[in-house]
Amino acid sequence: MIGTIFGIPPQALFGQLLLGLINGSFYALLSLGLAVIFGMLNVINFAHGALYMMGAFVAWLLLTQLGIGYWWALPLAPLVVGLFGAALEKTLLSRLYKLDHLYGLLLTFGLALIVEGAFRHQYGVSGQPYPIPDALKGGQNLGFMFLPNYRGWVVVASLIVCISTWIAIEKTKLGAYLRAATENPVLVQAFGINVPRMITLTYAFGVALAGLAGVLAAPIYQVSPLMGSNLIIVVFAVVVIGGMGSILGAVLTGYGLGLLEGLTKVFYPEASNIVVFVIMAVVLMIKPAGLFGRER
């Protein structure tokens, strides 16, 4: 029988680490989408939290209105959010690329307020329950802790998506086109690549990642219009620490800070809500571009 670890019962320690890993999975997915959008479009997408919330609500509406369950919602909800994002990029964001970053930030902040306000008006602020799929109910007794199946699935799914996205952007021809288009769009256009369409699809993919995170979060948290605004500030801190536009930085920092947040809740619970921001302040003093960012 295991005693204590640093004076903490192992069930409590590993339980908090699991919660930290769950939070880190959502931090990584959301900050990955933000990093993709900023790295390719140079847009600070403040609407990301609202689109994460929209993904959860689309999954909930698919279930309650159409009887479409979780496994179909996993691809359908991100697709809906991605199409909505593509429409936003085509009609609004595309007009701001030659202007200062502040204009894109203000526009997406306004869009976040509109989207959140619309859902609050329609559904109120109380959360809506979303059931865990039957295949993922229950859990595994690991001896030192109990691992709920669904939470384990969230960590695995997040890892798969994050690694696949990193490989697609860093190791494939499509990723090379995307990176080249951010540096010299005129030259890439000369090779016959439709750069405006590529930019639209990139933004749609980035916000679809937020929609996917919303679907994964729906059975864990209440589906609420406030779920995005409660999370997005922390996610922006994660992106800043990792380095704006850094895909690898977004993923590694997301998981790392989630685990650190979990450890802080064990050893110093009073600081758990601010530890991410303290680290952000320290990192910005030492390396203003972030841990994995490049000086521009």
PDB file of N, CA and C in Angstrom, residues 179-274:
ATOM      1  N   ARG A 179       3.260  28.314 -44.606  1.00  0.00           N
ATOM      2  CA  ARG A 179       4.315  29.129 -44.015  1.00  0.00           C
ATOM      3  C   ARG A 179       4.861  30.134 -45.024  1.00  0.00           C
ATOM      4  N   ALA A 180       5.004  29.682 -46.280  1.00  0.00           N
ATOM      5  CA  ALA A 180       5.500  30.589 -47.319  1.00  0.00           C
ATOM      6  C   ALA A 180       4.502  31.713 -47.585  1.00  0.00           C
ATOM      7  N   ALA A 181       3.212  31.404 -47.522  1.00  0.00           N
ATOM      8  CA  ALA A 181       2.184  32.409 -47.800  1.00  0.00           C
ATOM      9  C   ALA A 181       2.193  33.516 -46.761  1.00  0.00           C
ATOM     10  N   THR A 182       2.617  33.202 -45.533  1.00  0.00           N
ATOM     11  CA  THR A 182       2.675  34.251 -44.508  1.00  0.00           C
ATOM     12  C   THR A 182       3.875  35.165 -44.727  1.00  0.00           C
ATOM     13  N   GLU A 183       4.940  34.624 -45.331  1.00  0.00           N
ATOM     14  CA  GLU A 183       6.149  35.419 -45.540  1.00  0.00           C
ATOM     15  C   GLU A 183       6.082  36.225 -46.841  1.00  0.00           C
ATOM     16  N   ASN A 184       5.603  35.575 -47.924  1.00  0.00           N
ATOM     17  CA  ASN A 184       5.584  36.243 -49.228  1.00  0.00           C
ATOM     18  C   ASN A 184       4.377  35.760 -50.026  1.00  0.00           C
ATOM     19  N   PRO A 185       3.176  36.288 -49.742  1.00  0.00           N
ATOM     20  CA  PRO A 185       1.972  35.812 -50.426  1.00  0.00           C
ATOM     21  C   PRO A 185       1.991  36.053 -51.930  1.00  0.00           C
ATOM     22  N   VAL A 186       2.642  37.122 -52.381  1.00  0.00           N
ATOM     23  CA  VAL A 186       2.681  37.418 -53.822  1.00  0.00           C
ATOM     24  C   VAL A 186       3.440  36.334 -54.570  1.00  0.00           C
ATOM     25  N   LEU A 187       4.574  35.895 -54.003  1.00  0.00           N
ATOM     26  CA  LEU A 187       5.375  34.847 -54.642  1.00  0.00           C
ATOM     27  C   LEU A 187       4.603  33.531 -54.680  1.00  0.00           C
ATOM     28  N   VAL A 188       3.943  33.177 -53.562  1.00  0.00           N
ATOM     29  CA  VAL A 188       3.164  31.935 -53.529  1.00  0.00           C
ATOM     30  C   VAL A 188       2.014  31.998 -54.536  1.00  0.00           C
ATOM     31  N   GLN A 189       1.385  33.164 -54.663  1.00  0.00           N
ATOM     32  CA  GLN A 189       0.306  33.335 -55.641  1.00  0.00           C
ATOM     33  C   GLN A 189       0.839  33.123 -57.058  1.00  0.00           C
ATOM     34  N   ALA A 190       2.078  33.516 -57.310  1.00  0.00           N
ATOM     35  CA  ALA A 190       2.674  33.363 -58.630  1.00  0.00           C
ATOM     36  C   ALA A 190       2.857  31.896 -59.014  1.00  0.00           C
ATOM     37  N   PHE A 191       2.936  31.016 -58.012  1.00  0.00           N
ATOM     38  CA  PHE A 191       3.047  29.579 -58.279  1.00  0.00           C
ATOM     39  C   PHE A 191       1.687  28.921 -58.497  1.00  0.00           C
ATOM     40  N   GLY A 192       0.641  29.705 -58.579  1.00  0.00           N
ATOM     41  CA  GLY A 192      -0.688  29.169 -58.863  1.00  0.00           C
ATOM     42  C   GLY A 192      -1.477  28.770 -57.635  1.00  0.00           C
ATOM     43  N   ILE A 193      -0.986  29.139 -56.442  1.00  0.00           N
ATOM     44  CA  ILE A 193      -1.696  28.816 -55.202  1.00  0.00           C
ATOM     45  C   ILE A 193      -2.710  29.924 -54.909  1.00  0.00           C
ATOM     46  N   ASN A 194      -3.928  29.549 -54.621  1.00  0.00           N
ATOM     47  CA  ASN A 194      -4.975  30.514 -54.291  1.00  0.00           C
ATOM     48  C   ASN A 194      -4.792  30.918 -52.823  1.00  0.00           C
ATOM     49  N   VAL A 195      -4.020  31.993 -52.604  1.00  0.00           N
ATOM     50  CA  VAL A 195      -3.680  32.402 -51.243  1.00  0.00           C
ATOM     51  C   VAL A 195      -4.905  32.840 -50.436  1.00  0.00           C
ATOM     52  N   PRO A 196      -5.817  33.662 -50.990  1.00  0.00           N
ATOM     53  CA  PRO A 196      -7.003  34.032 -50.194  1.00  0.00           C
ATOM     54  C   PRO A 196      -7.813  32.827 -49.728  1.00  0.00           C
ATOM     55  N   ARG A 197      -7.964  31.820 -50.589  1.00  0.00           N
ATOM     56  CA  ARG A 197      -8.695  30.614 -50.176  1.00  0.00           C
ATOM     57  C   ARG A 197      -7.928  29.868 -49.082  1.00  0.00           C
ATOM     58  N   MET A 198      -6.605  29.810 -49.221  1.00  0.00           N
ATOM     59  CA  MET A 198      -5.786  29.149 -48.206  1.00  0.00           C
ATOM     60  C   MET A 198      -5.929  29.858 -46.849  1.00  0.00           C
ATOM     61  N   ILE A 199      -5.961  31.193 -46.882  1.00  0.00           N
ATOM     62  CA  ILE A 199      -6.111  31.955 -45.639  1.00  0.00           C
ATOM     63  C   ILE A 199      -7.468  31.671 -45.009  1.00  0.00           C
ATOM     64  N   THR A 200      -8.522  31.640 -45.838  1.00  0.00           N
ATOM     65  CA  THR A 200      -9.862  31.352 -45.329  1.00  0.00           C
ATOM     66  C   THR A 200      -9.916  29.973 -44.685  1.00  0.00           C
ATOM     67  N   LEU A 201      -9.339  28.974 -45.364  1.00  0.00           N
ATOM     68  CA  LEU A 201      -9.349  27.608 -44.835  1.00  0.00           C
ATOM     69  C   LEU A 201      -8.510  27.501 -43.565  1.00  0.00           C
ATOM     70  N   THR A 202      -7.432  28.269 -43.491  1.00  0.00           N
ATOM     71  CA  THR A 202      -6.604  28.255 -42.285  1.00  0.00           C
ATOM     72  C   THR A 202      -7.377  28.796 -41.085  1.00  0.00           C
ATOM     73  N   TYR A 203      -8.074  29.904 -41.286  1.00  0.00           N
ATOM     74  CA  TYR A 203      -8.877  30.451 -40.194  1.00  0.00           C
ATOM     75  C   TYR A 203      -9.989  29.475 -39.816  1.00  0.00           C
ATOM     76  N   ALA A 204     -10.630  28.882 -40.821  1.00  0.00           N
ATOM     77  CA  ALA A 204     -11.696  27.919 -40.544  1.00  0.00           C
ATOM     78  C   ALA A 204     -11.168  26.728 -39.755  1.00  0.00           C
ATOM     79  N   PHE A 205      -9.967  26.255 -40.095  1.00  0.00           N
ATOM     80  CA  PHE A 205      -9.377  25.128 -39.366  1.00  0.00           C
ATOM     81  C   PHE A 205      -9.046  25.525 -37.937  1.00  0.00           C
ATOM     82  N   GLY A 206      -8.499  26.723 -37.765  1.00  0.00           N
ATOM     83  CA  GLY A 206      -8.152  27.175 -36.414  1.00  0.00           C
ATOM     84  C   GLY A 206      -9.360  27.245 -35.503  1.00  0.00           C
ATOM     85  N   VAL A 207     -10.475  27.795 -36.009  1.00  0.00           N
ATOM     86  CA  VAL A 207     -11.662  27.890 -35.154  1.00  0.00           C
ATOM     87  C   VAL A 207     -12.365  26.537 -35.041  1.00  0.00           C
ATOM     88  N   ALA A 208     -12.186  25.654 -36.037  1.00  0.00           N
ATOM     89  CA  ALA A 208     -12.743  24.298 -35.920  1.00  0.00           C
ATOM     90  C   ALA A 208     -12.082  23.543 -34.766  1.00  0.00           C
ATOM     91  N   LEU A 209     -10.783  23.810 -34.522  1.00  0.00           N
ATOM     92  CA  LEU A 209     -10.115  23.214 -33.365  1.00  0.00           C
ATOM     93  C   LEU A 209     -10.776  23.671 -32.068  1.00  0.00           C
ATOM     94  N   ALA A 210     -11.182  24.952 -32.024  1.00  0.00           N
ATOM     95  CA  ALA A 210     -11.906  25.444 -30.850  1.00  0.00           C
ATOM     96  C   ALA A 210     -13.245  24.733 -30.725  1.00  0.00           C
ATOM     97  N   GLY A 211     -13.944  24.530 -31.854  1.00  0.00           N
ATOM     98  CA  GLY A 211     -15.213  23.803 -31.833  1.00  0.00           C
ATOM     99  C   GLY A 211     -15.049  22.377 -31.356  1.00  0.00           C
ATOM    100  N   LEU A 212     -13.962  21.715 -31.786  1.00  0.00           N
ATOM    101  CA  LEU A 212     -13.688  20.344 -31.336  1.00  0.00           C
ATOM    102  C   LEU A 212     -13.446  20.319 -29.832  1.00  0.00           C
ATOM    103  N   ALA A 213     -12.687  21.285 -29.327  1.00  0.00           N
ATOM    104  CA  ALA A 213     -12.455  21.362 -27.881  1.00  0.00           C
ATOM    105  C   ALA A 213     -13.777  21.533 -27.142  1.00  0.00           C
ATOM    106  N   GLY A 214     -14.712  22.302 -27.718  1.00  0.00           N
ATOM    107  CA  GLY A 214     -16.020  22.483 -27.100  1.00  0.00           C
ATOM    108  C   GLY A 214     -16.798  21.186 -27.007  1.00  0.00           C
ATOM    109  N   VAL A 215     -16.748  20.375 -28.067  1.00  0.00           N
ATOM    110  CA  VAL A 215     -17.440  19.076 -28.033  1.00  0.00           C
ATOM    111  C   VAL A 215     -16.832  18.170 -26.972  1.00  0.00           C
ATOM    112  N   LEU A 216     -15.501  18.130 -26.905  1.00  0.00           N
ATOM    113  CA  LEU A 216     -14.827  17.305 -25.903  1.00  0.00           C
ATOM    114  C   LEU A 216     -15.155  17.779 -24.488  1.00  0.00           C
ATOM    115  N   ALA A 217     -15.335  19.094 -24.328  1.00  0.00           N
ATOM    116  CA  ALA A 217     -15.596  19.644 -22.999  1.00  0.00           C
ATOM    117  C   ALA A 217     -17.042  19.453 -22.558  1.00  0.00           C
ATOM    118  N   ALA A 218     -17.971  19.294 -23.514  1.00  0.00           N
ATOM    119  CA  ALA A 218     -19.405  19.284 -23.193  1.00  0.00           C
ATOM    120  C   ALA A 218     -19.789  18.259 -22.117  1.00  0.00           C
ATOM    121  N   PRO A 219     -19.307  17.009 -22.172  1.00  0.00           N
ATOM    122  CA  PRO A 219     -19.701  16.055 -21.120  1.00  0.00           C
ATOM    123  C   PRO A 219     -19.012  16.280 -19.773  1.00  0.00           C
ATOM    124  N   ILE A 220     -17.932  17.086 -19.752  1.00  0.00           N
ATOM    125  CA  ILE A 220     -17.203  17.328 -18.504  1.00  0.00           C
ATOM    126  C   ILE A 220     -17.748  18.554 -17.791  1.00  0.00           C
ATOM    127  N   TYR A 221     -17.915  19.631 -18.533  1.00  0.00           N
ATOM    128  CA  TYR A 221     -18.413  20.884 -17.967  1.00  0.00           C
ATOM    129  C   TYR A 221     -19.850  21.095 -18.432  1.00  0.00           C
ATOM    130  N   GLN A 222     -20.567  21.944 -17.765  1.00  0.00           N
ATOM    131  CA  GLN A 222     -21.898  22.328 -18.215  1.00  0.00           C
ATOM    132  C   GLN A 222     -21.775  23.131 -19.512  1.00  0.00           C
ATOM    133  N   VAL A 223     -22.641  22.854 -20.475  1.00  0.00           N
ATOM    134  CA  VAL A 223     -22.658  23.609 -21.729  1.00  0.00           C
ATOM    135  C   VAL A 223     -23.324  24.953 -21.441  1.00  0.00           C
ATOM    136  N   SER A 224     -22.513  25.990 -21.352  1.00  0.00           N
ATOM    137  CA  SER A 224     -22.993  27.292 -20.902  1.00  0.00           C
ATOM    138  C   SER A 224     -22.442  28.392 -21.802  1.00  0.00           C
ATOM    139  N   PRO A 225     -23.203  29.476 -22.018  1.00  0.00           N
ATOM    140  CA  PRO A 225     -22.688  30.593 -22.813  1.00  0.00           C
ATOM    141  C   PRO A 225     -21.452  31.244 -22.215  1.00  0.00           C
ATOM    142  N   LEU A 226     -21.200  31.017 -20.918  1.00  0.00           N
ATOM    143  CA  LEU A 226     -20.062  31.645 -20.254  1.00  0.00           C
ATOM    144  C   LEU A 226     -18.803  30.780 -20.283  1.00  0.00           C
ATOM    145  N   MET A 227     -18.891  29.552 -20.805  1.00  0.00           N
ATOM    146  CA  MET A 227     -17.764  28.629 -20.693  1.00  0.00           C
ATOM    147  C   MET A 227     -16.545  29.118 -21.478  1.00  0.00           C
ATOM    148  N   GLY A 228     -16.759  29.855 -22.558  1.00  0.00           N
ATOM    149  CA  GLY A 228     -15.631  30.345 -23.334  1.00  0.00           C
ATOM    150  C   GLY A 228     -14.948  31.529 -22.687  1.00  0.00           C
ATOM    151  N   SER A 229     -15.746  32.475 -22.174  1.00  0.00           N
ATOM    152  CA  SER A 229     -15.159  33.671 -21.562  1.00  0.00           C
ATOM    153  C   SER A 229     -14.403  33.330 -20.284  1.00  0.00           C
ATOM    154  N   ASN A 230     -14.794  32.244 -19.617  1.00  0.00           N
ATOM    155  CA  ASN A 230     -14.092  31.827 -18.400  1.00  0.00           C
ATOM    156  C   ASN A 230     -12.718  31.235 -18.700  1.00  0.00           C
ATOM    157  N   LEU A 231     -12.508  30.796 -19.934  1.00  0.00           N
ATOM    158  CA  LEU A 231     -11.300  30.054 -20.271  1.00  0.00           C
ATOM    159  C   LEU A 231     -10.331  30.847 -21.144  1.00  0.00           C
ATOM    160  N   ILE A 232     -10.856  31.772 -21.959  1.00  0.00           N
ATOM    161  CA  ILE A 232     -10.041  32.353 -23.024  1.00  0.00           C
ATOM    162  C   ILE A 232      -8.884  33.190 -22.494  1.00  0.00           C
ATOM    163  N   ILE A 233      -9.037  33.847 -21.340  1.00  0.00           N
ATOM    164  CA  ILE A 233      -7.945  34.676 -20.811  1.00  0.00           C
ATOM    165  C   ILE A 233      -6.753  33.805 -20.449  1.00  0.00           C
ATOM    166  N   VAL A 234      -7.026  32.653 -19.825  1.00  0.00           N
ATOM    167  CA  VAL A 234      -5.941  31.728 -19.484  1.00  0.00           C
ATOM    168  C   VAL A 234      -5.272  31.202 -20.755  1.00  0.00           C
ATOM    169  N   VAL A 235      -6.088  30.891 -21.775  1.00  0.00           N
ATOM    170  CA  VAL A 235      -5.538  30.360 -23.026  1.00  0.00           C
ATOM    171  C   VAL A 235      -4.647  31.400 -23.708  1.00  0.00           C
ATOM    172  N   PHE A 236      -5.046  32.662 -23.682  1.00  0.00           N
ATOM    173  CA  PHE A 236      -4.189  33.701 -24.250  1.00  0.00           C
ATOM    174  C   PHE A 236      -2.871  33.790 -23.489  1.00  0.00           C
ATOM    175  N   ALA A 237      -2.919  33.628 -22.170  1.00  0.00           N
ATOM    176  CA  ALA A 237      -1.679  33.622 -21.386  1.00  0.00           C
ATOM    177  C   ALA A 237      -0.791  32.456 -21.807  1.00  0.00           C
ATOM    178  N   VAL A 238      -1.395  31.289 -22.052  1.00  0.00           N
ATOM    179  CA  VAL A 238      -0.644  30.118 -22.512  1.00  0.00           C
ATOM    180  C   VAL A 238       0.036  30.415 -23.841  1.00  0.00           C
ATOM    181  N   VAL A 239      -0.691  31.037 -24.758  1.00  0.00           N
ATOM    182  CA  VAL A 239      -0.135  31.347 -26.082  1.00  0.00           C
ATOM    183  C   VAL A 239       1.026  32.331 -25.960  1.00  0.00           C
ATOM    184  N   VAL A 240       0.874  33.325 -25.109  1.00  0.00           N
ATOM    185  CA  VAL A 240       1.940  34.321 -24.924  1.00  0.00           C
ATOM    186  C   VAL A 240       3.179  33.662 -24.330  1.00  0.00           C
ATOM    187  N   ILE A 241       2.999  32.771 -23.358  1.00  0.00           N
ATOM    188  CA  ILE A 241       4.137  32.078 -22.749  1.00  0.00           C
ATOM    189  C   ILE A 241       4.838  31.202 -23.781  1.00  0.00           C
ATOM    190  N   GLY A 242       4.062  30.453 -24.570  1.00  0.00           N
ATOM    191  CA  GLY A 242       4.658  29.571 -25.568  1.00  0.00           C
ATOM    192  C   GLY A 242       5.292  30.323 -26.715  1.00  0.00           C
ATOM    193  N   GLY A 243       4.764  31.508 -27.019  1.00  0.00           N
ATOM    194  CA  GLY A 243       5.252  32.286 -28.163  1.00  0.00           C
ATOM    195  C   GLY A 243       4.154  32.424 -29.197  1.00  0.00           C
ATOM    196  N   MET A 244       3.720  33.656 -29.465  1.00  0.00           N
ATOM    197  CA  MET A 244       2.633  33.875 -30.418  1.00  0.00           C
ATOM    198  C   MET A 244       2.991  33.280 -31.773  1.00  0.00           C
ATOM    199  N   GLY A 245       2.119  32.406 -32.272  1.00  0.00           N
ATOM    200  CA  GLY A 245       2.342  31.806 -33.584  1.00  0.00           C
ATOM    201  C   GLY A 245       3.136  30.518 -33.571  1.00  0.00           C
ATOM    202  N   SER A 246       3.660  30.110 -32.420  1.00  0.00           N
ATOM    203  CA  SER A 246       4.454  28.880 -32.340  1.00  0.00           C
ATOM    204  C   SER A 246       3.533  27.685 -32.087  1.00  0.00           C
ATOM    205  N   ILE A 247       3.465  26.779 -33.041  1.00  0.00           N
ATOM    206  CA  ILE A 247       2.612  25.593 -32.918  1.00  0.00           C
ATOM    207  C   ILE A 247       3.120  24.701 -31.790  1.00  0.00           C
ATOM    208  N   LEU A 248       4.403  24.385 -31.824  1.00  0.00           N
ATOM    209  CA  LEU A 248       4.987  23.521 -30.797  1.00  0.00           C
ATOM    210  C   LEU A 248       4.893  24.176 -29.427  1.00  0.00           C
ATOM    211  N   GLY A 249       5.130  25.486 -29.371  1.00  0.00           N
ATOM    212  CA  GLY A 249       5.047  26.197 -28.105  1.00  0.00           C
ATOM    213  C   GLY A 249       3.658  26.153 -27.511  1.00  0.00           C
ATOM    214  N   ALA A 250       2.629  26.287 -28.364  1.00  0.00           N
ATOM    215  CA  ALA A 250       1.244  26.252 -27.888  1.00  0.00           C
ATOM    216  C   ALA A 250       0.924  24.910 -27.249  1.00  0.00           C
ATOM    217  N   VAL A 251       1.327  23.832 -27.909  1.00  0.00           N
ATOM    218  CA  VAL A 251       0.992  22.493 -27.423  1.00  0.00           C
ATOM    219  C   VAL A 251       1.744  22.172 -26.136  1.00  0.00           C
ATOM    220  N   LEU A 252       3.061  22.329 -26.154  1.00  0.00           N
ATOM    221  CA  LEU A 252       3.868  21.972 -24.986  1.00  0.00           C
ATOM    222  C   LEU A 252       3.520  22.847 -23.782  1.00  0.00           C
ATOM    223  N   THR A 253       3.326  24.134 -24.021  1.00  0.00           N
ATOM    224  CA  THR A 253       3.004  25.040 -22.917  1.00  0.00           C
ATOM    225  C   THR A 253       1.619  24.747 -22.362  1.00  0.00           C
ATOM    226  N   GLY A 254       0.667  24.414 -23.238  1.00  0.00           N
ATOM    227  CA  GLY A 254      -0.679  24.089 -22.779  1.00  0.00           C
ATOM    228  C   GLY A 254      -0.686  22.927 -21.806  1.00  0.00           C
ATOM    229  N   TYR A 255      -0.043  21.821 -22.192  1.00  0.00           N
ATOM    230  CA  TYR A 255      -0.002  20.654 -21.302  1.00  0.00           C
ATOM    231  C   TYR A 255       0.827  20.941 -20.050  1.00  0.00           C
ATOM    232  N   GLY A 256       1.958  21.599 -20.242  1.00  0.00           N
ATOM    233  CA  GLY A 256       2.835  21.863 -19.105  1.00  0.00           C
ATOM    234  C   GLY A 256       2.180  22.747 -18.050  1.00  0.00           C
ATOM    235  N   LEU A 257       1.503  23.800 -18.497  1.00  0.00           N
ATOM    236  CA  LEU A 257       0.864  24.706 -17.544  1.00  0.00           C
ATOM    237  C   LEU A 257      -0.356  24.064 -16.897  1.00  0.00           C
ATOM    238  N   GLY A 258      -1.044  23.200 -17.637  1.00  0.00           N
ATOM    239  CA  GLY A 258      -2.154  22.467 -17.028  1.00  0.00           C
ATOM    240  C   GLY A 258      -1.674  21.599 -15.874  1.00  0.00           C
ATOM    241  N   LEU A 259      -0.573  20.871 -16.086  1.00  0.00           N
ATOM    242  CA  LEU A 259      -0.020  20.034 -15.021  1.00  0.00           C
ATOM    243  C   LEU A 259       0.488  20.887 -13.857  1.00  0.00           C
ATOM    244  N   LEU A 260       1.137  22.008 -14.169  1.00  0.00           N
ATOM    245  CA  LEU A 260       1.638  22.886 -13.112  1.00  0.00           C
ATOM    246  C   LEU A 260       0.485  23.461 -12.291  1.00  0.00           C
ATOM    247  N   GLU A 261      -0.614  23.792 -12.967  1.00  0.00           N
ATOM    248  CA  GLU A 261      -1.795  24.291 -12.273  1.00  0.00           C
ATOM    249  C   GLU A 261      -2.348  23.228 -11.324  1.00  0.00           C
ATOM    250  N   GLY A 262      -2.352  21.962 -11.788  1.00  0.00           N
ATOM    251  CA  GLY A 262      -2.806  20.862 -10.938  1.00  0.00           C
ATOM    252  C   GLY A 262      -1.924  20.688  -9.721  1.00  0.00           C
ATOM    253  N   LEU A 263      -0.598  20.756  -9.898  1.00  0.00           N
ATOM    254  CA  LEU A 263       0.323  20.635  -8.770  1.00  0.00           C
ATOM    255  C   LEU A 263       0.144  21.792  -7.793  1.00  0.00           C
ATOM    256  N   THR A 264      -0.088  22.981  -8.314  1.00  0.00           N
ATOM    257  CA  THR A 264      -0.282  24.138  -7.446  1.00  0.00           C
ATOM    258  C   THR A 264      -1.517  23.974  -6.571  1.00  0.00           C
ATOM    259  N   LYS A 265      -2.560  23.357  -7.116  1.00  0.00           N
ATOM    260  CA  LYS A 265      -3.783  23.132  -6.334  1.00  0.00           C
ATOM    261  C   LYS A 265      -3.523  22.175  -5.169  1.00  0.00           C
ATOM    262  N   VAL A 266      -2.519  21.308  -5.306  1.00  0.00           N
ATOM    263  CA  VAL A 266      -2.181  20.377  -4.233  1.00  0.00           C
ATOM    264  C   VAL A 266      -1.359  21.070  -3.155  1.00  0.00           C
ATOM    265  N   PHE A 267      -0.305  21.787  -3.569  1.00  0.00           N
ATOM    266  CA  PHE A 267       0.670  22.290  -2.607  1.00  0.00           C
ATOM    267  C   PHE A 267       0.400  23.726  -2.164  1.00  0.00           C
ATOM    268  N   TYR A 268      -0.272  24.511  -2.997  1.00  0.00           N
ATOM    269  CA  TYR A 268      -0.543  25.902  -2.632  1.00  0.00           C
ATOM    270  C   TYR A 268      -1.825  26.343  -3.339  1.00  0.00           C
ATOM    271  N   PRO A 269      -2.989  25.839  -2.879  1.00  0.00           N
ATOM    272  CA  PRO A 269      -4.259  26.056  -3.594  1.00  0.00           C
ATOM    273  C   PRO A 269      -4.590  27.526  -3.825  1.00  0.00           C
ATOM    274  N   GLU A 270      -4.174  28.411  -2.908  1.00  0.00           N
ATOM    275  CA  GLU A 270      -4.520  29.828  -3.039  1.00  0.00           C
ATOM    276  C   GLU A 270      -3.935  30.450  -4.303  1.00  0.00           C
ATOM    277  N   ALA A 271      -2.826  29.871  -4.810  1.00  0.00           N
ATOM    278  CA  ALA A 271      -2.150  30.460  -5.975  1.00  0.00           C
ATOM    279  C   ALA A 271      -2.550  29.800  -7.286  1.00  0.00           C
ATOM    280  N   SER A 272      -3.435  28.791  -7.242  1.00  0.00           N
ATOM    281  CA  SER A 272      -3.732  28.017  -8.449  1.00  0.00           C
ATOM    282  C   SER A 272      -4.368  28.860  -9.553  1.00  0.00           C
ATOM    283  N   ASN A 273      -5.109  29.903  -9.181  1.00  0.00           N
ATOM    284  CA  ASN A 273      -5.780  30.726 -10.189  1.00  0.00           C
ATOM    285  C   ASN A 273      -4.875  31.770 -10.824  1.00  0.00           C
ATOM    286  N   ILE A 274      -3.714  32.010 -10.215  1.00  0.00           N
ATOM    287  CA  ILE A 274      -2.842  33.062 -10.749  1.00  0.00           C
ATOM    288  C   ILE A 274      -1.489  32.536 -11.210  1.00  0.00           C
TER     289      ILE A 274
END
